[in-house]
Tab-separated table of C-alpha atoms in Angstrom:
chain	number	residue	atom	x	y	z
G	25	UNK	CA	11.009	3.809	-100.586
G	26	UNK	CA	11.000	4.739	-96.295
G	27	UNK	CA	7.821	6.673	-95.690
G	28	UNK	CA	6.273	7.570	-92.472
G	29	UNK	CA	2.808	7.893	-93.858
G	30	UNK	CA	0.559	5.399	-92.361
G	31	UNK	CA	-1.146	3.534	-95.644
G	32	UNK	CA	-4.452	1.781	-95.722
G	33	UNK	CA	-6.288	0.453	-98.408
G	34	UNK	CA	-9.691	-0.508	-98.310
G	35	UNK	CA	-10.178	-3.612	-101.059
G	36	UNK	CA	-12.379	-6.177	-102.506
G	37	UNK	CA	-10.686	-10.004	-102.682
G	38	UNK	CA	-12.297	-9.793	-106.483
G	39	UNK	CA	-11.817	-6.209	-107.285
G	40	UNK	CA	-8.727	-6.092	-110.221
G	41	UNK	CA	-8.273	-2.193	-109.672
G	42	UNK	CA	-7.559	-3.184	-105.624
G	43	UNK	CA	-5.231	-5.916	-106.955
G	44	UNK	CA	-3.104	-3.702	-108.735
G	45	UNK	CA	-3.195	-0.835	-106.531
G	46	UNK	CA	-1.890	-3.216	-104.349
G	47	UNK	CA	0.705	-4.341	-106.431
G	48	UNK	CA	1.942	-0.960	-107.078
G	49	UNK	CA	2.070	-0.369	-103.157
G	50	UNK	CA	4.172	-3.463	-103.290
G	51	UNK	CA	7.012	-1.713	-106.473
G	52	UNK	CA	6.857	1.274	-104.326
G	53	UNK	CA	8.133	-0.948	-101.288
G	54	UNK	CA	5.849	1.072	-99.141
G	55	UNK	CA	4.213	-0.775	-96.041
G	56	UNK	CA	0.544	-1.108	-96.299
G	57	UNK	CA	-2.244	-2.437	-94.022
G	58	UNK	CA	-5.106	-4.317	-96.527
G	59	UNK	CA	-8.489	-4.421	-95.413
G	60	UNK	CA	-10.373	-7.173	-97.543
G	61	UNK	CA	-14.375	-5.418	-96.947
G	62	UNK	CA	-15.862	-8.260	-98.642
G	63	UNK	CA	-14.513	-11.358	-96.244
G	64	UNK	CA	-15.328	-9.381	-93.339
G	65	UNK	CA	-18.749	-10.023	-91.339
G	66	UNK	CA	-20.496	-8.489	-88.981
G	67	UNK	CA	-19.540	-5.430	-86.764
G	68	UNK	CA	-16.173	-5.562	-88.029
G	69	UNK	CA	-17.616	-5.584	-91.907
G	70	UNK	CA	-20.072	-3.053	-90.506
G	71	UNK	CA	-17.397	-0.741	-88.768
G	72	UNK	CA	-14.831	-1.049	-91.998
G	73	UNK	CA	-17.886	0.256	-94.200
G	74	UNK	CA	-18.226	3.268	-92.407
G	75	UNK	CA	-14.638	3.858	-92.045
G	76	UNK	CA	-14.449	3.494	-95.691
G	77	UNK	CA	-17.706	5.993	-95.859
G	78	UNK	CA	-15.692	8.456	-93.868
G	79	UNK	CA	-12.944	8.799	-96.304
G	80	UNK	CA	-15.211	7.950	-99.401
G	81	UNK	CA	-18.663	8.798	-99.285
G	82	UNK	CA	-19.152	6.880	-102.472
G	83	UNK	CA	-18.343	3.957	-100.780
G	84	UNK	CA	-16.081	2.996	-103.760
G	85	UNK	CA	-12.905	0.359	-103.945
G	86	UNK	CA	-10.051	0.592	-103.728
G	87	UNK	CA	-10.048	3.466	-101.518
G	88	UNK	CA	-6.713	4.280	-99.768
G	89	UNK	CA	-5.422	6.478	-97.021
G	90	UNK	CA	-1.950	7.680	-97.520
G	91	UNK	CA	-1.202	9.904	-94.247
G	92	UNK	CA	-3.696	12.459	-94.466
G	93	UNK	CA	-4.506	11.563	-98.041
G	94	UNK	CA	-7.283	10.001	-99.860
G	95	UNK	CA	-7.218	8.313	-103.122
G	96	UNK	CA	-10.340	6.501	-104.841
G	97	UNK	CA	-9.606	3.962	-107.313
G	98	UNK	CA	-6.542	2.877	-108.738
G	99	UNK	CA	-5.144	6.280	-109.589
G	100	UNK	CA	-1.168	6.059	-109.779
G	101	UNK	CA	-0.766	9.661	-109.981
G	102	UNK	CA	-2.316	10.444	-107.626
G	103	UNK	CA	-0.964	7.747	-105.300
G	104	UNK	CA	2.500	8.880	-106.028
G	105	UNK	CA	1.572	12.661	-105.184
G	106	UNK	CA	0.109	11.367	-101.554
G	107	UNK	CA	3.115	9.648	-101.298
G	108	UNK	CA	5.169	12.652	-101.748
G	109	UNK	CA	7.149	10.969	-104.959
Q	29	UNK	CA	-17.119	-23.333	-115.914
Q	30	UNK	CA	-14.130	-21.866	-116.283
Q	31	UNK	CA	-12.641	-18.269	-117.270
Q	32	UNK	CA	-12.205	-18.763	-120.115
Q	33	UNK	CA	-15.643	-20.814	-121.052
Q	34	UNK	CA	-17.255	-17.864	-119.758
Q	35	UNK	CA	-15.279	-15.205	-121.767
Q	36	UNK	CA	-16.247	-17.203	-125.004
Q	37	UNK	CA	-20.104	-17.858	-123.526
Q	38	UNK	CA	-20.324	-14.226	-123.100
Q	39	UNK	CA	-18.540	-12.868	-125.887
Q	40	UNK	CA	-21.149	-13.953	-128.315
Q	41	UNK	CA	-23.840	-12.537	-126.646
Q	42	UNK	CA	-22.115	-9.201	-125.850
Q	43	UNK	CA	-20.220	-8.754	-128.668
Q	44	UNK	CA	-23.380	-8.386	-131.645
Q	45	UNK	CA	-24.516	-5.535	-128.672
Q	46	UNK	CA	-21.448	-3.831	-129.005
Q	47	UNK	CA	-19.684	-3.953	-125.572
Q	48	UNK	CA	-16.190	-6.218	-126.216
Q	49	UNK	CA	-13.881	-7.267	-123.383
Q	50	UNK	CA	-10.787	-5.581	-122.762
Q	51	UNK	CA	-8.211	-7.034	-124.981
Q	52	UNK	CA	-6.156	-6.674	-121.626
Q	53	UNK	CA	-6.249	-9.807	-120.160
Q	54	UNK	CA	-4.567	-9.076	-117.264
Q	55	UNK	CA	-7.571	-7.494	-116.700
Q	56	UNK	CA	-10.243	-9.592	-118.634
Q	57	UNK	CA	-9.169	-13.127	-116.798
Q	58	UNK	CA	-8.939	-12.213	-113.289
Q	59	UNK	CA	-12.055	-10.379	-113.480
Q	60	UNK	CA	-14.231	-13.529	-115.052
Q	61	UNK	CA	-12.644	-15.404	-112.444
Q	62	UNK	CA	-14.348	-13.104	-110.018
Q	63	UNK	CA	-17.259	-13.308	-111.304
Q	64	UNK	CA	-17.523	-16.926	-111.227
Q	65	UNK	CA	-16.108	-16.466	-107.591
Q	66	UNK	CA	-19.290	-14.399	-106.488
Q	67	UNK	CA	-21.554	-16.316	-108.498
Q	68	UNK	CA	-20.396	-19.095	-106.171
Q	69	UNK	CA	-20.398	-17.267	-102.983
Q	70	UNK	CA	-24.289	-14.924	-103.825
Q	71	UNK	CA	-25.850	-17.135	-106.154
Q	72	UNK	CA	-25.601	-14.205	-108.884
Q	73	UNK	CA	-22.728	-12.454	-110.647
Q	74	UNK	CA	-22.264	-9.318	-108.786
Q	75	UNK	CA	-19.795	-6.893	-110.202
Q	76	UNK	CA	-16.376	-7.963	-108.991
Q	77	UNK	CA	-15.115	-4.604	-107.838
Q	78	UNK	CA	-18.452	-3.572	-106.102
Q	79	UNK	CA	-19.485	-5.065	-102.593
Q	80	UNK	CA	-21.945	-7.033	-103.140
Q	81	UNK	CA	-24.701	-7.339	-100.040
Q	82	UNK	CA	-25.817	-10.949	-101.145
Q	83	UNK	CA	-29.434	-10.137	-101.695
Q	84	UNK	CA	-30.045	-10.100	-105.306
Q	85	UNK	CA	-32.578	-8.040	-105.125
Q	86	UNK	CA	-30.913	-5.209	-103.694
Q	87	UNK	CA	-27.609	-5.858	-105.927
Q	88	UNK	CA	-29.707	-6.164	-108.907
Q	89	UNK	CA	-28.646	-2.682	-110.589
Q	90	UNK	CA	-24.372	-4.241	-109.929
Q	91	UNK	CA	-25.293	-7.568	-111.014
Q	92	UNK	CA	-23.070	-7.947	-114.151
Q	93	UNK	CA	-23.641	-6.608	-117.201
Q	94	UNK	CA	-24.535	-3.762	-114.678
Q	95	UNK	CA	-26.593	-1.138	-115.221
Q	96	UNK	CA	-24.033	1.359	-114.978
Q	97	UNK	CA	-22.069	-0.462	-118.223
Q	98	UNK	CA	-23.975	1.841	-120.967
Q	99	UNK	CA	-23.388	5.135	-119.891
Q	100	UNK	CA	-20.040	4.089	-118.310
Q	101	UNK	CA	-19.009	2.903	-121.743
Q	102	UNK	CA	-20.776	6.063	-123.623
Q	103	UNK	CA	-18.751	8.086	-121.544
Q	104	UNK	CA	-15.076	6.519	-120.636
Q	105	UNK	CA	-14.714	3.815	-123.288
Q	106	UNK	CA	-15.308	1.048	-120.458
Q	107	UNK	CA	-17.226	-0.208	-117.766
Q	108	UNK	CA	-16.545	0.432	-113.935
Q	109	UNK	CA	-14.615	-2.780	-113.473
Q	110	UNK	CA	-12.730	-2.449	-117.096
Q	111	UNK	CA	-14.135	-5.821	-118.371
Q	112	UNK	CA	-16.515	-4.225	-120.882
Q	113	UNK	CA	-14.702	-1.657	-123.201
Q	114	UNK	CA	-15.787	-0.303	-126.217
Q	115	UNK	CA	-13.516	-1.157	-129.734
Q	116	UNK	CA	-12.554	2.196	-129.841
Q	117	UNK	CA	-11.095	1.282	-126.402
Q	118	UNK	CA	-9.426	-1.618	-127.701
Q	119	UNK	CA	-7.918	0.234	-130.591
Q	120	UNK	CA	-6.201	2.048	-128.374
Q	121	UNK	CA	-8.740	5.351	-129.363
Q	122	UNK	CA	-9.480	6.336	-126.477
Q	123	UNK	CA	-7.898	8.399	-123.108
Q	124	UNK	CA	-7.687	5.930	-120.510
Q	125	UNK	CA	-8.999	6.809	-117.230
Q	126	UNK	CA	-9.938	5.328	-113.643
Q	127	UNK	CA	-13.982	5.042	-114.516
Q	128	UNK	CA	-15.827	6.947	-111.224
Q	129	UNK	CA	-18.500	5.145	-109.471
Q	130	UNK	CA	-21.606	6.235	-111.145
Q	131	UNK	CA	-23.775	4.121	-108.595
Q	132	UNK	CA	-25.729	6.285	-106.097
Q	133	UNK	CA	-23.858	6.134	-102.843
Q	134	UNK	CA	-27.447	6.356	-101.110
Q	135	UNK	CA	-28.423	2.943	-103.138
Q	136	UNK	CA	-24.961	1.416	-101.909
Q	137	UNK	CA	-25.587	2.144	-98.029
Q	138	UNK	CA	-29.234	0.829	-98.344
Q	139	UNK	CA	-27.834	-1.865	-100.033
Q	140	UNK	CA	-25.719	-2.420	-97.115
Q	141	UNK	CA	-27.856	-1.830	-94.511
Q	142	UNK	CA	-26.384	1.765	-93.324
């Protein structure tokens, strides 16, 4: 599925609800940029957290931006909504 | 100890409290096999799908069973992570939904160090 939506999501390496959000980014054949919070260190762990905070105030994973769109958790619906399906 | 080791280990204690693993192991395995990944990286089993900030101390409320698990459970049929479900759950009672974080966003910054 083409989409011009930029799409991050904000995961843990362990987290099962990233993992299959993930996977379901992967059957919708959309392109995706992963950031893994918990192998990060640092500044860069540091400025991911607060980008995540930004979007999420819970602070919550998965949390993923879909164009202007935010979706906490593994929500399909609502994933396929932000994705305009 | 492996995945499975600890889903047996566990299941006796948790079970008699009544909190069962998902019968979904899809679900059940890789998440075990988290928690045996933090235990190795922290020292402690921090909830797999909660970052962890490594001092046990401050994680202690995520550290699994979290504290979060009862009323999580009470209210959705299972835990934040979906390892702990209720039988209802199991039976296939219950409306299945993505379980909110319940843990104070101010106690996950601190936590963090934000």
């Amino acid at each position: 599925m083409p989409t011009d939506k930029d799409i991050t999501i904000y995961a843990l390496s362990t987290c099962i609800h990233c993992k299959k959000a993930k996977e379901y980014l992967d059957e919708c054949a959309v392109p995706y940029e992963c950031v893994h919070v918990d192998q990060l260190t640092g500044d860069e762990r540091k400025a991911a957290i607060e980008a995540v905070k930004k979007l999420n105030p819970s602070v919550s994973f998965p949390t993923l931006q879909i164009g202007d769109a935010v979706v906490v958790g593994f929500n399909q619906a609502e994933i396929d909504k932000a994705l305009g399906k | 100890m492996t995945a499975a080791e600890l889903h047996q280990t566990l299941r006796r204690l948790q079970e008699p409290k009544g909190y069962f693993f998902n019968t979904d192991m899809s679900m059940t395995t890789p998440l075990l096999e988290s928690l045996l990944i933090n235990k190795e990286r922290y020292g402690y089993m921090a909830c797999p799908c909660r970052l962890a900030s490594g001092d046990r101390e401050t994680d202690r409320d995520i550290v699994c069973p979290c504290v979060y698990r009862e009323p999580d459970v009470a209210e959705f049929g299972a835990c934040f992570c979906g390892l702990y479900v209720s039988r209802e759950y199991n039976e296939g009672k219950t409306v299945r939904h993505t379980v909110p974080e319940r843990r104070p966003a101010e106690l996950v910054l601190a936590a963090l160090g934000l």
